[in-house]
């Protein structure tokens, strides 16, 4: 079955960096667009970033644009999120998610729904 396992979270000071990884299994990773989402305490799920099947198409929420970079390695079935210049408001549980097969690239890079599976997440805490 579909498995998405995130790692790399932790406690970091404001202005610091972290790189999250998501190991995918149970499906043909290279056939699916992927995404990172997050959920802060007491808040709803927020789309962070999306990436096309080959990695050429990417999109970001305004709140992270210029600070976060999404990438993927289809040979390793792994999705990444490089997070720089972290702020306290970035504190959340970060999860990787798989889009439904065949979703338009326009939806992938703008976060307009279409997510079909999500991992358990990894906690990121930004605090001094």
mmCIF file of C-alpha atoms in Angstrom:
data_model
loop_
_atom_site.group_PDB
_atom_site.id
_atom_site.type_symbol
_atom_site.label_atom_id
_atom_site.label_comp_id
_atom_site.label_asym_id
_atom_site.label_seq_id
_atom_site.Cartn_x
_atom_site.Cartn_y
_atom_site.Cartn_z
ATOM 1 C CA UNK A 1 0.000 0.000 0.000
ATOM 2 C CA UNK A 2 1.001 3.644 -0.275
ATOM 3 C CA UNK A 3 3.553 4.654 2.353
ATOM 4 C CA UNK A 4 4.953 8.145 2.872
ATOM 5 C CA UNK A 5 7.457 8.513 5.718
ATOM 6 C CA UNK A 6 8.811 11.942 6.623
ATOM 7 C CA UNK A 7 12.032 12.677 8.490
ATOM 8 C CA UNK A 8 14.349 15.577 9.275
ATOM 9 C CA UNK A 9 12.201 17.668 11.581
ATOM 10 C CA UNK A 10 13.410 19.113 14.860
ATOM 11 C CA UNK A 11 14.007 22.231 16.916
ATOM 12 C CA UNK A 12 15.774 25.110 15.176
ATOM 13 C CA UNK A 13 16.399 28.750 16.051
ATOM 14 C CA UNK A 14 14.816 31.557 14.044
ATOM 15 C CA UNK A 15 16.857 32.165 10.917
ATOM 16 C CA UNK A 16 18.060 28.570 10.839
ATOM 17 C CA UNK A 17 17.636 25.855 8.234
ATOM 18 C CA UNK A 18 16.294 22.324 8.014
ATOM 19 C CA UNK A 19 15.876 19.812 5.228
ATOM 20 C CA UNK A 20 12.923 17.451 5.339
ATOM 21 C CA UNK A 21 12.811 14.145 3.474
ATOM 22 C CA UNK A 22 9.903 11.923 2.503
ATOM 23 C CA UNK A 23 10.517 8.296 1.563
ATOM 24 C CA UNK A 24 7.799 6.927 -0.705
ATOM 25 C CA UNK A 25 6.906 3.295 -1.313
ATOM 26 C CA UNK A 26 4.022 1.151 -2.523
ATOM 27 C CA UNK A 27 3.508 3.050 -5.777
ATOM 28 C CA UNK A 28 5.428 4.284 -8.828
ATOM 29 C CA UNK A 29 6.791 7.507 -7.362
ATOM 30 C CA UNK A 30 7.844 9.049 -10.675
ATOM 31 C CA UNK A 31 4.248 8.911 -11.981
ATOM 32 C CA UNK A 32 2.849 11.211 -9.300
ATOM 33 C CA UNK A 33 3.100 14.902 -8.553
ATOM 34 C CA UNK A 34 3.891 15.489 -4.890
ATOM 35 C CA UNK A 35 3.374 18.141 -2.257
ATOM 36 C CA UNK A 36 4.327 19.318 1.195
ATOM 37 C CA UNK A 37 1.606 20.485 3.567
ATOM 38 C CA UNK A 38 1.738 21.625 7.178
ATOM 39 C CA UNK A 39 -0.516 21.991 10.177
ATOM 40 C CA UNK A 40 0.241 24.377 13.006
ATOM 41 C CA UNK A 41 -1.267 23.867 16.472
ATOM 42 C CA UNK A 42 -4.930 24.843 16.474
ATOM 43 C CA UNK A 43 -4.965 25.611 12.735
ATOM 44 C CA UNK A 44 -6.094 23.888 9.583
ATOM 45 C CA UNK A 45 -4.021 22.136 6.954
ATOM 46 C CA UNK A 46 -1.945 24.533 4.834
ATOM 47 C CA UNK A 47 -0.481 23.729 1.430
ATOM 48 C CA UNK A 48 3.228 24.645 1.373
ATOM 49 C CA UNK A 49 4.592 23.529 -1.979
ATOM 50 C CA UNK A 50 4.019 21.239 -4.959
ATOM 51 C CA UNK A 51 6.228 19.616 -7.585
ATOM 52 C CA UNK A 52 5.484 17.948 -10.906
ATOM 53 C CA UNK A 53 6.341 14.337 -11.714
ATOM 54 C CA UNK A 54 9.703 15.176 -13.286
ATOM 55 C CA UNK A 55 10.529 18.043 -10.963
ATOM 56 C CA UNK A 56 10.545 20.851 -13.531
ATOM 57 C CA UNK A 57 7.323 22.430 -12.285
ATOM 58 C CA UNK A 58 7.225 23.778 -8.740
ATOM 59 C CA UNK A 59 5.021 26.134 -6.754
ATOM 60 C CA UNK A 60 5.007 27.662 -3.281
ATOM 61 C CA UNK A 61 2.652 29.309 -0.847
ATOM 62 C CA UNK A 62 3.288 33.035 -0.514
ATOM 63 C CA UNK A 63 4.248 32.501 3.130
ATOM 64 C CA UNK A 64 7.311 30.402 2.183
ATOM 65 C CA UNK A 65 8.215 31.689 -1.276
ATOM 66 C CA UNK A 66 11.902 32.558 -1.519
ATOM 67 C CA UNK A 67 12.748 30.615 1.652
ATOM 68 C CA UNK A 68 11.716 27.015 0.912
ATOM 69 C CA UNK A 69 12.752 24.783 -1.998
ATOM 70 C CA UNK A 70 10.989 21.575 -2.988
ATOM 71 C CA UNK A 71 12.806 18.883 -4.954
ATOM 72 C CA UNK A 72 12.602 15.182 -5.705
ATOM 73 C CA UNK A 73 14.872 12.291 -6.610
ATOM 74 C CA UNK A 74 12.865 9.782 -8.597
ATOM 75 C CA UNK A 75 15.740 7.278 -8.572
ATOM 76 C CA UNK A 76 15.538 7.210 -4.761
ATOM 77 C CA UNK A 77 11.735 7.599 -4.467
ATOM 78 C CA UNK A 78 12.327 10.577 -2.201
ATOM 79 C CA UNK A 79 10.831 14.045 -1.875
ATOM 80 C CA UNK A 80 12.671 16.902 -0.159
ATOM 81 C CA UNK A 81 11.918 20.294 1.348
ATOM 82 C CA UNK A 82 14.836 22.623 2.013
ATOM 83 C CA UNK A 83 13.760 25.273 4.516
ATOM 84 C CA UNK A 84 15.880 28.382 5.070
ATOM 85 C CA UNK A 85 15.390 31.569 7.098
ATOM 86 C CA UNK A 86 12.918 29.786 9.326
ATOM 87 C CA UNK A 87 10.466 31.840 11.376
ATOM 88 C CA UNK A 88 8.490 30.975 14.525
ATOM 89 C CA UNK A 89 5.331 30.971 12.397
ATOM 90 C CA UNK A 90 6.774 28.063 10.402
ATOM 91 C CA UNK A 91 6.294 25.855 13.476
ATOM 92 C CA UNK A 92 4.034 22.968 12.436
ATOM 93 C CA UNK A 93 3.795 19.291 11.614
ATOM 94 C CA UNK A 94 5.028 18.914 8.032
ATOM 95 C CA UNK A 95 3.684 16.090 5.879
ATOM 96 C CA UNK A 96 4.344 14.989 2.353
ATOM 97 C CA UNK A 97 1.356 14.172 0.198
ATOM 98 C CA UNK A 98 0.695 12.520 -3.136
ATOM 99 C CA UNK A 99 -1.526 14.128 -5.734
ATOM 100 C CA UNK A 100 -4.089 12.055 -7.586
ATOM 101 C CA UNK A 101 -2.865 10.579 -10.855
ATOM 102 C CA UNK A 102 -3.135 12.927 -13.822
ATOM 103 C CA UNK A 103 -3.758 16.131 -11.909
ATOM 104 C CA UNK A 104 -3.118 19.243 -14.047
ATOM 105 C CA UNK A 105 0.211 20.976 -13.453
ATOM 106 C CA UNK A 106 -1.673 24.216 -12.788
ATOM 107 C CA UNK A 107 -3.198 22.652 -9.685
ATOM 108 C CA UNK A 108 0.110 21.149 -8.551
ATOM 109 C CA UNK A 109 1.941 24.482 -8.494
ATOM 110 C CA UNK A 110 -0.897 26.465 -6.930
ATOM 111 C CA UNK A 111 -2.140 24.015 -4.318
ATOM 112 C CA UNK A 112 -5.673 23.779 -5.678
ATOM 113 C CA UNK A 113 -6.600 20.484 -4.056
ATOM 114 C CA UNK A 114 -6.201 17.018 -5.565
ATOM 115 C CA UNK A 115 -4.217 15.391 -2.752
ATOM 116 C CA UNK A 116 -4.916 11.682 -2.365
ATOM 117 C CA UNK A 117 -2.554 10.335 0.333
ATOM 118 C CA UNK A 118 -0.571 11.946 3.159
ATOM 119 C CA UNK A 119 2.114 10.775 5.555
ATOM 120 C CA UNK A 120 2.078 11.046 9.347
ATOM 121 C CA UNK A 121 4.351 14.058 9.381
ATOM 122 C CA UNK A 122 7.428 15.361 11.160
ATOM 123 C CA UNK A 123 7.431 18.143 13.751
ATOM 124 C CA UNK A 124 9.288 21.368 12.996
ATOM 125 C CA UNK A 125 9.649 23.825 15.870
ATOM 126 C CA UNK A 126 11.229 27.240 15.337
ATOM 127 C CA UNK A 127 12.065 28.856 18.637
ATOM 128 C CA UNK A 128 14.893 30.577 20.464
#
